[in-house]
CSV table of C-alpha atoms in Angstrom, one decimal:
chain,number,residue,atom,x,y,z
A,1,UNK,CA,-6.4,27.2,-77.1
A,2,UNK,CA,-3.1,29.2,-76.9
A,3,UNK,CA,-0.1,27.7,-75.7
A,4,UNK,CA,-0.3,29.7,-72.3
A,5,UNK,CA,-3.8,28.4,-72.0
A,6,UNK,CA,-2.9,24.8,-72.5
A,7,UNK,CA,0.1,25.5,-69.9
A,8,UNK,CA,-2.2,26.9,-67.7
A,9,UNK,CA,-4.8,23.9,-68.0
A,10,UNK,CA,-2.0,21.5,-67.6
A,11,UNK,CA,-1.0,23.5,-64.0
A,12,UNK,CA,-4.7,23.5,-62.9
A,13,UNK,CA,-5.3,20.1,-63.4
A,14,UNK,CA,-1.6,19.5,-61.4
A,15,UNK,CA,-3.2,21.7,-58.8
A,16,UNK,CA,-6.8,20.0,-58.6
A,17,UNK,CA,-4.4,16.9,-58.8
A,18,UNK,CA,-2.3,17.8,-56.1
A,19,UNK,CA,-5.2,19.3,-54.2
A,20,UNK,CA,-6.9,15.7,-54.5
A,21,UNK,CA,-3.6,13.8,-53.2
A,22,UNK,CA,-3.6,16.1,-49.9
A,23,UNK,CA,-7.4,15.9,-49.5
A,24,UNK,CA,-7.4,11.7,-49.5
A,25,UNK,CA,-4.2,12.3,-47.3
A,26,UNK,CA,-6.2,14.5,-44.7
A,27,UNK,CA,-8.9,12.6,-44.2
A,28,UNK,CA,-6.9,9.1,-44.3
A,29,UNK,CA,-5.0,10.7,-41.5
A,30,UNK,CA,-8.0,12.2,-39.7
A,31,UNK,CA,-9.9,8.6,-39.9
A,32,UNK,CA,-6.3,6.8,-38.6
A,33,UNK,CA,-5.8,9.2,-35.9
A,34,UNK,CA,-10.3,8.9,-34.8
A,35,UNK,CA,-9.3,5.0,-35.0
A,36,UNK,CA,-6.1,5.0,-32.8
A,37,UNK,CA,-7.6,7.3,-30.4
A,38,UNK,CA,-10.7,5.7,-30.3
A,39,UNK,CA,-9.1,2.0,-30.0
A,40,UNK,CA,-6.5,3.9,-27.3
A,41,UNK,CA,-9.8,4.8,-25.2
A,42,UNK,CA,-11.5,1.4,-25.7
A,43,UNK,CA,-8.7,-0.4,-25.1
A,44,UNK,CA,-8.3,1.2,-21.5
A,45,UNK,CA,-12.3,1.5,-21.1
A,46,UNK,CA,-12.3,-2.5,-21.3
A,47,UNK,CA,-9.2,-2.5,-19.3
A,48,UNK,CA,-11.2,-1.2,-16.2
A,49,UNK,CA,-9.4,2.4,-17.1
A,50,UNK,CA,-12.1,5.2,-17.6
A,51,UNK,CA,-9.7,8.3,-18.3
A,52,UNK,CA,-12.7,10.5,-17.4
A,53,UNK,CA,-12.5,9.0,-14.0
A,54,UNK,CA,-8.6,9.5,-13.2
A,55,UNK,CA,-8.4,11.3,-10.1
A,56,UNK,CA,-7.3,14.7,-9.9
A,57,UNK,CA,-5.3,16.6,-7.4
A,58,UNK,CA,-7.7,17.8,-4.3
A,59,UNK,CA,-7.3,17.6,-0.8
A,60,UNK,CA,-10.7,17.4,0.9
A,61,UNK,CA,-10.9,18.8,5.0
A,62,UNK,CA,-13.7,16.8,6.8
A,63,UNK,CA,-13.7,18.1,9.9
A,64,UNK,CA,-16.3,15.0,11.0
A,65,UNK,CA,-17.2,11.9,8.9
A,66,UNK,CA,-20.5,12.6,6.5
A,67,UNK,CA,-21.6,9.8,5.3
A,68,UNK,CA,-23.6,9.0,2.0
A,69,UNK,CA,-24.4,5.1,1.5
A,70,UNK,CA,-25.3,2.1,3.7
A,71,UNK,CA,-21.9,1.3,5.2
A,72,UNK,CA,-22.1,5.3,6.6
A,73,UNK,CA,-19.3,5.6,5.5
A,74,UNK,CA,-18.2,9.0,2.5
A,75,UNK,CA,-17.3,7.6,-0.4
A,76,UNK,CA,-14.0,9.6,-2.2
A,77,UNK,CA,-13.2,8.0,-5.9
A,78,UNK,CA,-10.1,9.7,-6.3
A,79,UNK,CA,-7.5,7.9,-4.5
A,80,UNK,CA,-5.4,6.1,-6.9
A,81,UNK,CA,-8.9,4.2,-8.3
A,82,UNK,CA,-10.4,2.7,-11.0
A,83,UNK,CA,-14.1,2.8,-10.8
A,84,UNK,CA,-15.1,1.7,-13.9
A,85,UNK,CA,-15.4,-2.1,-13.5
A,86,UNK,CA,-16.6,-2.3,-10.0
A,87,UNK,CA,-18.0,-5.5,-9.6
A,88,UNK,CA,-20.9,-6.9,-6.5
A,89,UNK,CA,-18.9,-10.6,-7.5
A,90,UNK,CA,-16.0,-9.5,-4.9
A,91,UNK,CA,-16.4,-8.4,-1.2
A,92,UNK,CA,-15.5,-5.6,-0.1
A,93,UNK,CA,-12.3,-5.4,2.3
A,94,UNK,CA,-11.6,-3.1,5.5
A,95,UNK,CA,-7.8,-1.2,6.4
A,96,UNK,CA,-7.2,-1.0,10.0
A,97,UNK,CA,-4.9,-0.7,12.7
A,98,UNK,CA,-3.8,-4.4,13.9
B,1,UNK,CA,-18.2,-17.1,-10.8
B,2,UNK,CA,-18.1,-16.8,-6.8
B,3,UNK,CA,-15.0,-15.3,-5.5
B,4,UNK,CA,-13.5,-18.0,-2.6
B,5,UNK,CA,-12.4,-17.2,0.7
B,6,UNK,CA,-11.3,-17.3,4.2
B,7,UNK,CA,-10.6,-15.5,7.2
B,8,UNK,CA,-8.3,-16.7,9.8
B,9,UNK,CA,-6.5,-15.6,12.7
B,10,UNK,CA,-2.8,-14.8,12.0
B,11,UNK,CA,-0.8,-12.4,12.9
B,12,UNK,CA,-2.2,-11.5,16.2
B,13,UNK,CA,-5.4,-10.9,14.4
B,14,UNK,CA,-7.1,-11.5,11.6
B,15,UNK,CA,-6.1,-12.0,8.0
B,16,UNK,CA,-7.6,-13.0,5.2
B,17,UNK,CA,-7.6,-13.9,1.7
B,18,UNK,CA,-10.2,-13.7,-1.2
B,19,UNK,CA,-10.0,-14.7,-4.9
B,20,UNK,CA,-11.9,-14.7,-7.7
B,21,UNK,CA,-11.6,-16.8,-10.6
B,22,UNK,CA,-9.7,-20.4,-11.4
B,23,UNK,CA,-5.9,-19.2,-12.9
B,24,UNK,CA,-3.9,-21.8,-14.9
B,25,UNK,CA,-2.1,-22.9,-12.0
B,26,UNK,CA,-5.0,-23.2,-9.2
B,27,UNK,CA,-8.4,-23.0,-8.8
B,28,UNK,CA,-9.8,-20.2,-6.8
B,29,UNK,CA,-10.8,-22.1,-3.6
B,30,UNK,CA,-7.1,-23.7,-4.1
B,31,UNK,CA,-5.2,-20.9,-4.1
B,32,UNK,CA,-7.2,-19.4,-0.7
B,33,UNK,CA,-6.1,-22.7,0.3
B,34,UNK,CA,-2.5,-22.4,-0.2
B,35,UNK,CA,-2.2,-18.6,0.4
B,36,UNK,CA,-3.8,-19.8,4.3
B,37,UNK,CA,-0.9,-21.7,4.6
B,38,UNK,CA,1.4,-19.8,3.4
B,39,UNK,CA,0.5,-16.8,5.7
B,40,UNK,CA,0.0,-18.9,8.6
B,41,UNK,CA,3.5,-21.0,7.7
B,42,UNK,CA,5.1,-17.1,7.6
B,43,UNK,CA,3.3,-15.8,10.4
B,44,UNK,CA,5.4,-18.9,12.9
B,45,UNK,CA,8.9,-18.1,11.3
B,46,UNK,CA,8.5,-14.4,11.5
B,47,UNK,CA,6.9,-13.9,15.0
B,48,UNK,CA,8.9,-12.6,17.7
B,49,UNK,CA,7.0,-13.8,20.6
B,50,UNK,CA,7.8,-17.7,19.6
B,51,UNK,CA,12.0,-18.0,20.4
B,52,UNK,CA,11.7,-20.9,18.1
B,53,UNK,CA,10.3,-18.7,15.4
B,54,UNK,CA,13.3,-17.8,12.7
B,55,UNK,CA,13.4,-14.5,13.7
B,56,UNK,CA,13.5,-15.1,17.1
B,57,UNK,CA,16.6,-17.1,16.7
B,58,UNK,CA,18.2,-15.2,14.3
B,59,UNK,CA,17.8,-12.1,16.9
B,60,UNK,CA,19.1,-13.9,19.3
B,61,UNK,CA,21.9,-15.2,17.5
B,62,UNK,CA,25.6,-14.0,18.8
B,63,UNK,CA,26.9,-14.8,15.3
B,64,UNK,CA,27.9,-11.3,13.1
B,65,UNK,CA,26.5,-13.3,10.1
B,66,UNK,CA,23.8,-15.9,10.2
B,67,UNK,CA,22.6,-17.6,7.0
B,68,UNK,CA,18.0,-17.6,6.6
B,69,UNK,CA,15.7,-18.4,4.8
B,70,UNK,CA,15.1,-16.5,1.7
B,71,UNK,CA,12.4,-14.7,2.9
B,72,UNK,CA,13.7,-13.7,6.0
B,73,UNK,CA,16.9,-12.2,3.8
B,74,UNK,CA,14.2,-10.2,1.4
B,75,UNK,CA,12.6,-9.1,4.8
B,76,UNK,CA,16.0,-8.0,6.2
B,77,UNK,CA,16.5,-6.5,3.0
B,78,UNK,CA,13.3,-4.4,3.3
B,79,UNK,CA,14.5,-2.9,6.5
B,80,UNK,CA,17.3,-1.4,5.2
B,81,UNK,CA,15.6,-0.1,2.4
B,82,UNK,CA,12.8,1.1,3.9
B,83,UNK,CA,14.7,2.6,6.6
B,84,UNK,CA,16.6,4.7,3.4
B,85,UNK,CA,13.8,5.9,2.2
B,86,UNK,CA,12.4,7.3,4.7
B,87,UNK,CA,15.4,8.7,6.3
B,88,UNK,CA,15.8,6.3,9.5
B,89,UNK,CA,12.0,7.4,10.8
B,90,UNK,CA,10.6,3.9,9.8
B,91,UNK,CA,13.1,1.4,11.8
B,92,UNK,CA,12.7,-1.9,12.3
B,93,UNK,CA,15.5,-2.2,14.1
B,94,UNK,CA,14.3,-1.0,17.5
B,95,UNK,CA,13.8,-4.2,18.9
B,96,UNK,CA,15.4,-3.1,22.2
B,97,UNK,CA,13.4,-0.3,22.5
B,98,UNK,CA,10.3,-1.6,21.9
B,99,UNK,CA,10.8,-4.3,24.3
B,100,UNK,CA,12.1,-1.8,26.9
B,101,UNK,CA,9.0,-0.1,26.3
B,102,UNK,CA,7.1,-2.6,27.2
B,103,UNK,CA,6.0,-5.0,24.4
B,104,UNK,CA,7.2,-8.1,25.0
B,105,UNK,CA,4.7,-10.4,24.3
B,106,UNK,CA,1.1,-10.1,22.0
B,107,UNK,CA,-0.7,-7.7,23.2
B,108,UNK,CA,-4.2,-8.3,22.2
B,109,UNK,CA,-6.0,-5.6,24.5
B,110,UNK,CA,-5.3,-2.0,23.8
B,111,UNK,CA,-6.1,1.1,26.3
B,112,UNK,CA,-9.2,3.4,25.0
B,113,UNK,CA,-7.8,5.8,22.6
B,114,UNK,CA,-9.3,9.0,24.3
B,115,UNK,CA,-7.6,8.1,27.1
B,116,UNK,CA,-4.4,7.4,26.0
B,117,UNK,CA,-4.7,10.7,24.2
B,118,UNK,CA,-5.3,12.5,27.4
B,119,UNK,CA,-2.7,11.0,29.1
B,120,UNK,CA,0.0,11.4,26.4
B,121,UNK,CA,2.9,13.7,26.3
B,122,UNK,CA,3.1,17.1,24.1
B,123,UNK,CA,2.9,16.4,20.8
B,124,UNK,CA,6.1,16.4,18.8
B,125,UNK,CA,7.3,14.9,15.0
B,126,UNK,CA,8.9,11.6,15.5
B,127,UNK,CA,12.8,11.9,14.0
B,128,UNK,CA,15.3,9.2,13.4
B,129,UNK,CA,18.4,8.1,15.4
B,130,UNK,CA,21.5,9.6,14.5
B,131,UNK,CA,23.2,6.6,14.5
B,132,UNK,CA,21.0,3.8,13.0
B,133,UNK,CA,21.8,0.0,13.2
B,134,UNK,CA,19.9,-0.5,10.3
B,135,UNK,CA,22.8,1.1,8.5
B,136,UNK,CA,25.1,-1.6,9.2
B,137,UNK,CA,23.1,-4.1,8.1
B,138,UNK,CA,24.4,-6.5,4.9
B,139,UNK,CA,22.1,-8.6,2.7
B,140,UNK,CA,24.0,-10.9,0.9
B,141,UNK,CA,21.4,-12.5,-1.6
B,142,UNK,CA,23.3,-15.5,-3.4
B,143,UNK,CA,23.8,-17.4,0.5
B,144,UNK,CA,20.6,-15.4,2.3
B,145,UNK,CA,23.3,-14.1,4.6
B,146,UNK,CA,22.6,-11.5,7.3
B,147,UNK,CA,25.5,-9.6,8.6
B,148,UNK,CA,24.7,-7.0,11.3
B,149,UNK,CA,26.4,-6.0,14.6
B,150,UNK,CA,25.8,-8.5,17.4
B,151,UNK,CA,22.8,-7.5,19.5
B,152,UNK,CA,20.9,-5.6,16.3
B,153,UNK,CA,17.8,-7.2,16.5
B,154,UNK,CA,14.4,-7.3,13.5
B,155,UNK,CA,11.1,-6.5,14.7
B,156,UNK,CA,8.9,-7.9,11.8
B,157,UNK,CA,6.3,-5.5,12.5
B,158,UNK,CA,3.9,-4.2,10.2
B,159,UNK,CA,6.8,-4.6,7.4
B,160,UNK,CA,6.9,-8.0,7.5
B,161,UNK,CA,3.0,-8.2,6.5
B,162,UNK,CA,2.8,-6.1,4.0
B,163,UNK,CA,6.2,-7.9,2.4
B,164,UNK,CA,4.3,-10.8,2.8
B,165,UNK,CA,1.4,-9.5,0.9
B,166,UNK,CA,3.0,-8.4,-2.1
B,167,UNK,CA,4.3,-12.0,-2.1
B,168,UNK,CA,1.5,-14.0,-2.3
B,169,UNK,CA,-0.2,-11.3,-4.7
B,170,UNK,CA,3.1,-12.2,-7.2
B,171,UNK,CA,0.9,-16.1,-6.7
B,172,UNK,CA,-2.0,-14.7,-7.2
B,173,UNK,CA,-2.1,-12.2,-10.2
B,174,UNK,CA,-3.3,-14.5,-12.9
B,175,UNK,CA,-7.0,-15.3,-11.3
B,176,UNK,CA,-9.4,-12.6,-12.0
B,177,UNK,CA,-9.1,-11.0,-8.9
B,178,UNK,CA,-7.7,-11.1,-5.4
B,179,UNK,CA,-7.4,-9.1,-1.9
B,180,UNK,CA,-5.1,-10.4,0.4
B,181,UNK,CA,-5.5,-8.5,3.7
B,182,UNK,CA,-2.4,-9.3,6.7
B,183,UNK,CA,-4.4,-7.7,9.5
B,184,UNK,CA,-5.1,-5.0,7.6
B,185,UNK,CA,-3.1,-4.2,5.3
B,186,UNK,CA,-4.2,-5.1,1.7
B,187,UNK,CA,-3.3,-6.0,-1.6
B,188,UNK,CA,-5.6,-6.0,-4.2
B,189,UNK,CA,-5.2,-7.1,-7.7
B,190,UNK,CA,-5.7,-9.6,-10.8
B,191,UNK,CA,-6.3,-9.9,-14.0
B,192,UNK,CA,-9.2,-8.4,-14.8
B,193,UNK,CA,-9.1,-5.0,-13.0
B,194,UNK,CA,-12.0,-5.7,-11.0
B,195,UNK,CA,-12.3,-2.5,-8.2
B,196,UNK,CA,-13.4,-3.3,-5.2
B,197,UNK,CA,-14.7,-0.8,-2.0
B,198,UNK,CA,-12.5,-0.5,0.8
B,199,UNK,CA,-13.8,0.4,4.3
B,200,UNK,CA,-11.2,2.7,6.1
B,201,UNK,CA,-12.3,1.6,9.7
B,202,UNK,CA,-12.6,4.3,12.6
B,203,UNK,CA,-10.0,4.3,15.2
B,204,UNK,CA,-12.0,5.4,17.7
B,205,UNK,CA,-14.6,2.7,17.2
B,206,UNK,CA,-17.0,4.7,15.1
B,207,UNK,CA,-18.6,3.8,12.1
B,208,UNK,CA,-16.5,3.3,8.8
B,209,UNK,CA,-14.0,6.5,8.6
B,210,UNK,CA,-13.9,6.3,4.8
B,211,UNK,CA,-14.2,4.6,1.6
B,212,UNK,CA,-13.2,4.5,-1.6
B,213,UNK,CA,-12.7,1.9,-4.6
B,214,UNK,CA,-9.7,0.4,-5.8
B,215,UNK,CA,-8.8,-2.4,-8.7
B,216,UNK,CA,-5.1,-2.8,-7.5
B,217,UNK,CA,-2.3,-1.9,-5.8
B,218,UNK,CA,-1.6,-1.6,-1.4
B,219,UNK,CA,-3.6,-0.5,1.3
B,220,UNK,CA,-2.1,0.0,4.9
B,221,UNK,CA,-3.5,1.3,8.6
B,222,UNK,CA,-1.0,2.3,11.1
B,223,UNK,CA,-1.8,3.5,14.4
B,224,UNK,CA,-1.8,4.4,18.3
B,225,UNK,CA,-5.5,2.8,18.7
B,226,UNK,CA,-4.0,-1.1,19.1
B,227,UNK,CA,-1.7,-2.8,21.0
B,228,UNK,CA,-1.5,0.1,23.6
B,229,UNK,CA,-1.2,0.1,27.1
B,230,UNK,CA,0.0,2.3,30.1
B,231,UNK,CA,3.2,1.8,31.5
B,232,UNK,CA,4.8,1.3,34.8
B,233,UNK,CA,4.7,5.0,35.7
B,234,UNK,CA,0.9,5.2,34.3
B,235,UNK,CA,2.1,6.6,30.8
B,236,UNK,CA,0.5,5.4,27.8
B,237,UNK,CA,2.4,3.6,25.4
B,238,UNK,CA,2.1,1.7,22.2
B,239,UNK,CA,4.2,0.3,19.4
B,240,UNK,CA,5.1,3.2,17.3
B,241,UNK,CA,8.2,4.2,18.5
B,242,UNK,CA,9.9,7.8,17.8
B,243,UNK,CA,13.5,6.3,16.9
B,244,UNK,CA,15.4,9.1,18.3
B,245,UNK,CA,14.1,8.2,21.8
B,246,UNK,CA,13.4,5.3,21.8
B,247,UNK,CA,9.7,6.0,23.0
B,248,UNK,CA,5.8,5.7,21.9
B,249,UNK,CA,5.7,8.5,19.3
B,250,UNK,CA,2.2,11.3,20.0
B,251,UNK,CA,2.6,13.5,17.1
B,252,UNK,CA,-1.0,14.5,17.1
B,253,UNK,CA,-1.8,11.8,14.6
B,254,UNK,CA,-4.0,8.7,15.7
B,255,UNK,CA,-4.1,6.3,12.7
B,256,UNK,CA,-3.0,6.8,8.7
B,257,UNK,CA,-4.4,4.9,5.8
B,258,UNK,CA,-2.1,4.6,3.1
B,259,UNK,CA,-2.3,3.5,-1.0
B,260,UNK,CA,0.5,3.0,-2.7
B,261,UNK,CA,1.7,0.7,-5.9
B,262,UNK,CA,2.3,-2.7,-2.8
B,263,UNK,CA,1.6,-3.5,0.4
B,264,UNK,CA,5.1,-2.7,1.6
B,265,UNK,CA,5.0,1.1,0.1
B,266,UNK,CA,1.6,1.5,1.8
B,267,UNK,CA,2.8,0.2,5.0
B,268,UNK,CA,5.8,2.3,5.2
B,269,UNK,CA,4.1,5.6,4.1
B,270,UNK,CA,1.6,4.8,7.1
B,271,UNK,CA,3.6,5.2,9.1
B,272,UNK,CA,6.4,7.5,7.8
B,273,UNK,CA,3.0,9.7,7.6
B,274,UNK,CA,2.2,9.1,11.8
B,275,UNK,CA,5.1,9.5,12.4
B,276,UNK,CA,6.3,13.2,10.5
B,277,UNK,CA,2.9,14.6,12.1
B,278,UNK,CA,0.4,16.8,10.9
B,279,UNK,CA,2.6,19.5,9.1
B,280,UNK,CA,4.5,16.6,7.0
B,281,UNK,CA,2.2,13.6,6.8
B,282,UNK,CA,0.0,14.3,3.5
B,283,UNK,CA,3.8,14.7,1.6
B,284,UNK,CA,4.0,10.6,2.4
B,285,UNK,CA,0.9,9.9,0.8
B,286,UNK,CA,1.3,10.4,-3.0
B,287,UNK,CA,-1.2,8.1,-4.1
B,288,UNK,CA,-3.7,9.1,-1.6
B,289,UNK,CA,-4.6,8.1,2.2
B,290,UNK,CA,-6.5,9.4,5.0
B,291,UNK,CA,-5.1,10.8,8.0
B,292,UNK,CA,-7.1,10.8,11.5
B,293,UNK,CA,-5.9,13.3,14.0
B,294,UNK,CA,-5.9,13.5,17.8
B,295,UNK,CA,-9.7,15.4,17.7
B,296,UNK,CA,-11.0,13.0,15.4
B,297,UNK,CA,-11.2,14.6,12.9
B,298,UNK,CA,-9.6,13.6,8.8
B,299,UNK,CA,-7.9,14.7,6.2
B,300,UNK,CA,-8.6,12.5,2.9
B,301,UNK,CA,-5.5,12.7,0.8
B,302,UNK,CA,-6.0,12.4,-2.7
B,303,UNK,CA,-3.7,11.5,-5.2
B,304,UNK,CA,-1.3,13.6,-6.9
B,305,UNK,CA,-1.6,13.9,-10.3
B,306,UNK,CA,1.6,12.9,-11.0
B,307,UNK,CA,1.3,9.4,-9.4
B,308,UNK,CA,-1.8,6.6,-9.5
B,309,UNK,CA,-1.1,3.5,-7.4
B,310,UNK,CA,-4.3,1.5,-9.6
C-alpha cells in the first residue's frame, strides 16, 4: 500500500469514525427527545390533561336546546375542560341565576 | 372514597359545598363542615337586608374612613377592581339605585320571565356612569381601612359570593376534589383534577340549557329571571342595573353563564356579558359561557384558544 493509499485508509476510517460518533449522537438524541415527549404527554395524561382534548376555538348557534344524554341536556366539551379524568365519585353541580 | 356534602340555605338561596377526599388538615366531611360555617358566618356580615350585618353598618356609617374586617376590605377591594376592568359597567356601588328601584329587602319571588320580557323597555347595551363612586374608593390593606365619600354605599351582590368562593377553594385545594357553589356560582377544583359535569340550568324553567365538564376553575349565572318584580308604575324591574341610569338593564340578554380561572372572574364576565348585549357579550367570555337571549334561544361560547380556565 502506497503512501496515498494508507492516507486515504487513515481518512476513511476518520470518516466511518466520525460517521459512527454522529450516528450514536442521532439516535441518542432521537430516543431523549421520544422520552421527554413521551414523559411530557404522560405526565399531563395522568394529570387529568389529554392535549388531544384541548378545546379549540368554535362558536356553536343553537337556535333551541338539542339534547343528547339523560339530564336532556347538549353536552359541549370545549369550554375551558378537562375530560380526561371524569370521575361518577363526584356529583355533578348546576350554575344558575340566584 | 365518597365525596361529603351539604346543601344549605344561604344567601337567599341555596349553596352548597362538596368534597372529596381527607387533606392533611381535614377530613372530607370536616371540611364541608367548616366551609357551612364559614359561608353561613359570611353570608350574616355581608347581607344587606340585616342593618346589623357589617355591611350594613359600614354603609351606613357617616365616617369618610371606617376600619373592617379583612374580608370585607378584600371585598371593597374587589369592587374597585372589578369596576376597572370592566370599565365602570359592573358597579357595586349602586346601592342607592338599586334600592330606589325597588329592592330593599330579599326578594325571593320573581315575575315570569316572558312577562317581564313583554313588558320591558327597548332594548339597549347597559354603559357605565360617567362619574363613578367606585373611583373614589381607598383600600388600605395594613389597617382594613375603607375610605370612600360619605353616602357611597357596597351592594355585596353577586361579587361578594363568588369572592367568597375563591376563598374557601384557597381551604380546600389539597383534598382530591371540591365544588363549592354560592347560589350558583361555582368553584371547582383539587388535587387530583377530577372533572365534573355542570348543568347550565334554563332561565325560563326548561330543562337543563347546557352542559359541559370541568376539573377546575369558576362557573357563574347572572340574570333577569330572579329576584324580579314590577314596579309601582307596572314596569318590570330586577337587580341588574344599567349604571348610567340608574335602572333594570333589557339588553336583549336573559341570563349568561360564565367560566373563568375563579369564581369572581366568572361572576364579573356574567354579567359584564348581560350587560354589553348581544353585539359585545361573547368578547367577555374568553374561557367560554353560554348566553340566553330574550327568544330563548343560546349561543355556547367556547374558549379561545388563547385562554383555558381548567
Amino acid at each position: 500500500m502506497t503512501p496515498a493509499q494508507q492516507e486515504g485508509q487513515r481518512r476513511l476510517e476518520a470518516l466511518r469514525r466520525r460517521a459512527h460518533r454522529i450516528r450514536v449522537w442521532v439516535a441518542g438524541a432521537a430516543i431523549a427527545v421520544f422520552l421527554a415527549m413521551f414523559a411530557t404527554v404522560y405526565v399531563q395524561m395522568a394529570a387529568g390533561h389529554d392535549p388531544a382534548l384541548a378545546g379549540s376555538p368554535a362558536t356553536a348557534v343553537i337556535s333551541a336546546a338539542t339534547t343528547d344524554d339523560d339530564t336532556g341536556a347538549e353536552v359541549e366539551s370545549t369550554a375551558g375542560a378537562d375530560s380526561s379524568a371524569s370521575s361518577s365519585q363526584v356529583a355533578p353541580m348546576t350554575t344558575q341565576q340566584s | 372514597m365518597t365525596e361529603a356534602g351539604d346543601t344549605f340555605a344561604c344567601f337567599g338561596a341555596k349553596a352548597g359545598v362538596r368534597v372529596l377526599g381527607d387533606a392533611e388538615e381535614a377530613t372530607a366531611a370536616q371540611a364541608v363542615r367548616d366551609a357551612r360555617d364559614t359561608l353561613l358566618d359570611l353570608h350574616a356580615r355581608f347581607t344587606r337586608f340585616d342593618p346589623g350585618s357589617e355591611l350594613s353598618r359600614l354603609n351606613a356609617d357617616p365616617r369618610e374612613s371606617v376600619r373592617v374586617s379583612t374580608m370585607m376590605a378584600l371585598f371593597a377591594e374587589a369592587v374597585v377592581s372589578v369596576a376597572a376592568y370592566t370599565g365602570g359597567l359592573v358597579d357595586a356601588t349602586l346601592l342607592g339605585a338599586i334600592e330606589r328601584a325597588g329592592y330593599r329587602s330579599d326578594l325571593r319571588g320573581s315575575v315570569p320571565l316572558p312577562l317581564a320580557i313583554g313588558l320591558a323597555p327597548p332594548r339597549r347595551p347597559a354603559r357605565p356612569r360617567p362619574s363613578a363612586a367606585w373611583e373614589a374608593i381607598g383600600v388600605d390593606r395594613l389597617t382594613h381601612t375603607i375610605t370612600r365619600p360619605p353616602g357611597v354605599g357596597l351592594d355585596s351582590g353577586g361579587l361578594a359570593k363568588g369572592l367568597f368562593a375563591d376563598v374557601l377553594g384557597e381551604h380546600l385545594a389539597g383534598h382530591a376534589s371540591f365544588a363549592v357553589d354560592c347560589a350558583g356560582d361555582l368553584l371547582l377544583g383539587g388535587r387530583d383534577g377530577i372533572v365534573r359535569r355542570i348543568d347550565v340550568a334554563d332561565p325560563f324553567g326548561g330543562p337543563v340549557r347546557h352542559t359541559f365538564p370541568l376539573a377546575s376553575g369558576g362557573v357563574a349565572t347572572s340574570g333577569i329571571g330572579r329576584r324580579s318584580w314590577l314596579d309601582a308604575d307596572g314596569r318590570p324591574a330586577h337587580h341588574l342595573l344599567d349604571p348610567s341610569t340608574g335602572r333594570p338593564a333589557f339588553t336583549g340578554i336573559v341570563q349568561v353563564t360564565a367560566i373563568a380561572p375563579t369564581a369572581l372572574e366568572a361572576e364579573v364576565r356574567s354579567k359584564a356579558a348581560l350587560l354589553s348585549g348581544p353585539e359585545r357579550a361573547e368578547a367577555w367570555l374568553p374561557d367560554g359561557g353560554v348566553v340566553v337571549f330574550d327568544d330563548a334561544s343560546h349561543v355556547v361560547v367556547a374558549a379561545a384558544a388563547s385562554s383555558a380556565a381548567a
